[in-house]
C-alpha positions as a Python dict, from the first residue, in 0.01 Angstrom:
ca = {
    (1, 'M'): (0, 0, 0),
    (2, 'T'): (280, 130, 217),
    (3, 'T'): (276, 169, 594),
    (4, 'S'): (312, 480, 810),
    (5, 'D'): (507, 502, 1136),
    (6, 'A'): (180, 448, 1322),
    (7, 'S'): (135, 118, 1133),
    (8, 'E'): (-173, 253, 954),
    (9, 'P'): (-202, 157, 589),
    (10, 'V'): (-152, 454, 361),
    (11, 'P'): (-214, 458, -13),
    (12, 'A'): (69, 470, -264),
    (13, 'R'): (110, 803, -443),
    (14, 'W'): (-44, 813, -789),
    (15, 'T'): (-157, 1056, -1058),
    (16, 'K'): (-384, 1034, -1360),
    (17, 'S'): (-156, 1242, -1580),
    (18, 'T'): (47, 1072, -1851),
    (19, 'V'): (238, 1377, -1970),
    (20, 'Y'): (376, 1507, -1640),
    (21, 'L'): (368, 1235, -1379),
    (22, 'D'): (343, 1481, -1089),
    (23, 'M'): (26, 1646, -1224),
    (24, 'W'): (-340, 1580, -1151),
    (25, 'V'): (-449, 1551, -1514),
    (26, 'D'): (-291, 1600, -1854),
    (27, 'P'): (-281, 1968, -1957),
    (28, 'D'): (-526, 1909, -2244),
    (29, 'D'): (-779, 1763, -1998),
    (30, 'D'): (-747, 2033, -1734),
    (31, 'P'): (-1075, 2231, -1716),
    (32, 'R'): (-895, 2521, -1551),
    (33, 'E'): (-692, 2594, -1863),
    (34, 'T'): (-867, 2805, -2127),
    (35, 'A'): (-762, 3002, -2432),
    (36, 'A'): (-915, 3318, -2286),
    (37, 'A'): (-664, 3579, -2173),
    (38, 'A'): (-740, 3808, -1881),
    (39, 'V'): (-676, 4163, -2000),
    (40, 'D'): (-776, 4371, -1698),
    (41, 'E'): (-797, 4362, -1320),
    (42, 'R'): (-1146, 4215, -1311),
    (43, 'G'): (-1053, 3943, -1557),
    (44, 'V'): (-744, 3845, -1360),
    (45, 'L'): (-927, 3830, -1027),
    (46, 'L'): (-1220, 3632, -1162),
    (47, 'D'): (-993, 3391, -1348),
    (48, 'Y'): (-795, 3313, -1033),
    (49, 'L'): (-1117, 3263, -840),
    (50, 'R'): (-1251, 3031, -1112),
    (51, 'H'): (-924, 2838, -1111),
    (52, 'Y'): (-930, 2770, -739),
    (53, 'R'): (-1299, 2682, -733),
    (54, 'L'): (-1235, 2422, -1002),
    (55, 'T'): (-930, 2295, -814),
    (56, 'L'): (-1145, 2231, -507),
    (57, 'E'): (-1400, 2048, -718),
    (58, 'M'): (-1131, 1835, -885),
    (59, 'K'): (-979, 1739, -550),
    (60, 'C'): (-1319, 1600, -444),
    (61, 'A'): (-1388, 1413, -769),
    (62, 'G'): (-1445, 1039, -763),
    (63, 'L'): (-1478, 1002, -386),
    (64, 'D'): (-1766, 857, -189),
    (65, 'A'): (-1934, 1007, 117),
    (66, 'E'): (-1707, 829, 363),
    (67, 'Q'): (-1392, 943, 184),
    (68, 'L'): (-1512, 1302, 147),
    (69, 'S'): (-1597, 1322, 516),
    (70, 'R'): (-1274, 1159, 634),
    (71, 'R'): (-1093, 1384, 882),
    (72, 'S'): (-729, 1474, 841),
    (73, 'V'): (-547, 1412, 1171),
    (74, 'P'): (-666, 1459, 1530),
    (75, 'P'): (-765, 1700, 1670),
    (76, 'S'): (-851, 1862, 1336),
    (77, 'T'): (-1207, 1830, 1211),
    (78, 'M'): (-1103, 1923, 856),
    (79, 'S'): (-1225, 1710, 565),
    (80, 'L'): (-1285, 1766, 195),
    (81, 'L'): (-1659, 1774, 258),
    (82, 'G'): (-1603, 2024, 537),
    (83, 'L'): (-1403, 2240, 294),
    (84, 'V'): (-1695, 2247, 50),
    (85, 'R'): (-1933, 2350, 327),
    (86, 'H'): (-1685, 2605, 464),
    (87, 'L'): (-1632, 2766, 125),
    (88, 'A'): (-2006, 2779, 61),
    (89, 'E'): (-2022, 2985, 380),
    (90, 'G'): (-1739, 3199, 242),
    (91, 'E'): (-1925, 3274, -83),
    (92, 'R'): (-2229, 3372, 121),
    (93, 'H'): (-2014, 3589, 347),
    (94, 'L'): (-1884, 3787, 48),
    (95, 'R'): (-2236, 3887, -50),
    (96, 'R'): (-2344, 3954, 307),
    (97, 'V'): (-2058, 4201, 346),
    (98, 'M'): (-2045, 4353, -2),
    (99, 'A'): (-2412, 4352, -103),
    (100, 'G'): (-2559, 4378, 245),
    (101, 'E'): (-2772, 4071, 172),
    (102, 'D'): (-2977, 3907, 443),
    (103, 'A'): (-2793, 3577, 406),
    (104, 'P'): (-2775, 3388, 736),
    (105, 'K'): (-2503, 3129, 775),
    (106, 'L'): (-2581, 2790, 627),
    (107, 'Y'): (-2412, 2560, 876),
    (108, 'C'): (-2257, 2764, 1156),
    (109, 'T'): (-2452, 2882, 1459),
    (110, 'D'): (-2378, 3059, 1786),
    (111, 'E'): (-2395, 2719, 1951),
    (112, 'D'): (-2170, 2552, 1692),
    (113, 'R'): (-1937, 2802, 1529),
    (114, 'D'): (-1767, 2514, 1345),
    (115, 'G'): (-2087, 2362, 1213),
    (116, 'D'): (-1950, 2364, 859),
    (117, 'W'): (-1675, 2121, 969),
    (118, 'N'): (-1860, 1934, 1243),
    (119, 'G'): (-2163, 1856, 1029),
    (120, 'A'): (-1960, 1711, 742),
    (121, 'T'): (-2067, 1353, 800),
    (122, 'A'): (-2045, 1042, 583),
    (123, 'D'): (-2401, 1073, 457),
    (124, 'P'): (-2474, 1089, 81),
    (125, 'D'): (-2753, 1338, 150),
    (126, 'V'): (-2512, 1564, 340),
    (127, 'V'): (-2268, 1542, 48),
    (128, 'A'): (-2537, 1623, -210),
    (129, 'D'): (-2657, 1917, -2),
    (130, 'A'): (-2304, 2054, 40),
    (131, 'F'): (-2229, 2056, -331),
    (132, 'R'): (-2574, 2190, -419),
    (133, 'Q'): (-2534, 2474, -168),
    (134, 'W'): (-2178, 2551, -276),
    (135, 'R'): (-2267, 2567, -646),
    (136, 'A'): (-2571, 2783, -571),
    (137, 'E'): (-2362, 3022, -362),
    (138, 'V'): (-2093, 3041, -632),
    (139, 'E'): (-2358, 3128, -891),
    (140, 'L'): (-2510, 3398, -668),
    (141, 'T'): (-2168, 3548, -597),
    (142, 'D'): (-2081, 3555, -967),
    (143, 'R'): (-2414, 3719, -1046),
    (144, 'F'): (-2355, 3985, -781),
    (145, 'V'): (-2000, 4060, -897),
    (146, 'A'): (-2112, 4081, -1261),
    (147, 'G'): (-2367, 4343, -1160),
    (148, 'V'): (-2110, 4572, -998),
    (149, 'A'): (-1930, 4780, -1260),
    (150, 'D'): (-1667, 4934, -1033),
    (151, 'L'): (-1431, 4711, -832),
    (152, 'G'): (-1377, 5013, -609),
    (153, 'T'): (-1733, 4986, -480),
    (154, 'W'): (-1742, 4984, -100),
    (155, 'N'): (-1924, 4728, 111),
    (156, 'A'): (-2294, 4783, 170),
    (157, 'G'): (-2309, 4536, 457),
    (158, 'V'): (-2127, 4513, 787),
    (159, 'S'): (-1762, 4421, 747),
    (160, 'D'): (-1592, 4190, 993),
    (161, 'L'): (-1247, 4265, 856),
    (162, 'G'): (-1024, 4313, 1155),
    (163, 'P'): (-1132, 4399, 1510),
    (164, 'D'): (-1294, 4726, 1404),
    (165, 'G'): (-1478, 4601, 1097),
    (166, 'A'): (-1287, 4819, 852),
    (167, 'N'): (-1465, 4901, 527),
    (168, 'L'): (-1333, 4746, 209),
    (169, 'Q'): (-1374, 4758, -167),
    (170, 'L'): (-1500, 4477, -386),
    (171, 'R'): (-1148, 4423, -522),
    (172, 'D'): (-1026, 4365, -165),
    (173, 'M'): (-1301, 4114, -100),
    (174, 'L'): (-1227, 3925, -423),
    (175, 'V'): (-859, 3901, -331),
    (176, 'A'): (-958, 3777, 14),
    (177, 'Q'): (-1180, 3514, -147),
    (178, 'I'): (-898, 3399, -376),
    (179, 'V'): (-664, 3374, -76),
    (180, 'E'): (-922, 3170, 116),
    (181, 'Y'): (-966, 2924, -171),
    (182, 'A'): (-592, 2901, -235),
    (183, 'R'): (-522, 2829, 131),
    (184, 'H'): (-785, 2558, 147),
    (185, 'C'): (-682, 2404, -185),
    (186, 'G'): (-347, 2341, -18),
    (187, 'H'): (-533, 2159, 257),
    (188, 'A'): (-729, 1970, -8),
    (189, 'D'): (-402, 1850, -167),
    (190, 'L'): (-301, 1681, 157),
    (191, 'L'): (-648, 1553, 240),
    (192, 'R'): (-685, 1390, -101),
    (193, 'E'): (-340, 1233, -94),
    (194, 'R'): (-412, 1084, 247),
    (195, 'I'): (-739, 935, 122),
    (196, 'D'): (-621, 758, -192),
    (197, 'G'): (-268, 871, -269),
    (198, 'R'): (-362, 1094, -561),
    (199, 'V'): (-130, 1392, -603),
    (200, 'G'): (-81, 1676, -847),
    (201, 'Q'): (-149, 2033, -933),
}
């Protein structure tokens, strides 16, 4: 252990990789790497989305409920568990906007707009629920996208893109989803390193 300026113990940096010491896992063990090549727009978008979903899952691997729910730094309420809950809401949001599904928010309410973060407590049942919900929402999103032949299809639900709720195509929404995951995977990098010192791609 090393010590921070605030005299709080912080974990030493470490990685599981043996090939590249600054990577999360060895390339041969990385589930994000496949032999499949994306040959069109749909393939590229879905491969990036798959990549970032797996990255989030990897960043949460091997942690207990207390570690997953550990907040970053005050006043932030961000935690890895909160990220899982937040991104489950994001998957649901995609279908609510694009498919017009009646899919109320899972964790957020008018009374607690940050319920996804605030409710991410160190309870194994809360953890199990978060991952179950996230995986279910991912599966439903994938099923919806697979059923839409044209990425130029416009939203069937109400868009909240911008102040005027501008309409958007499925390709736009997929890019927005990739951006959301990529942004939060950056947060997950720092959250995980603060928990146990593990770093990498």
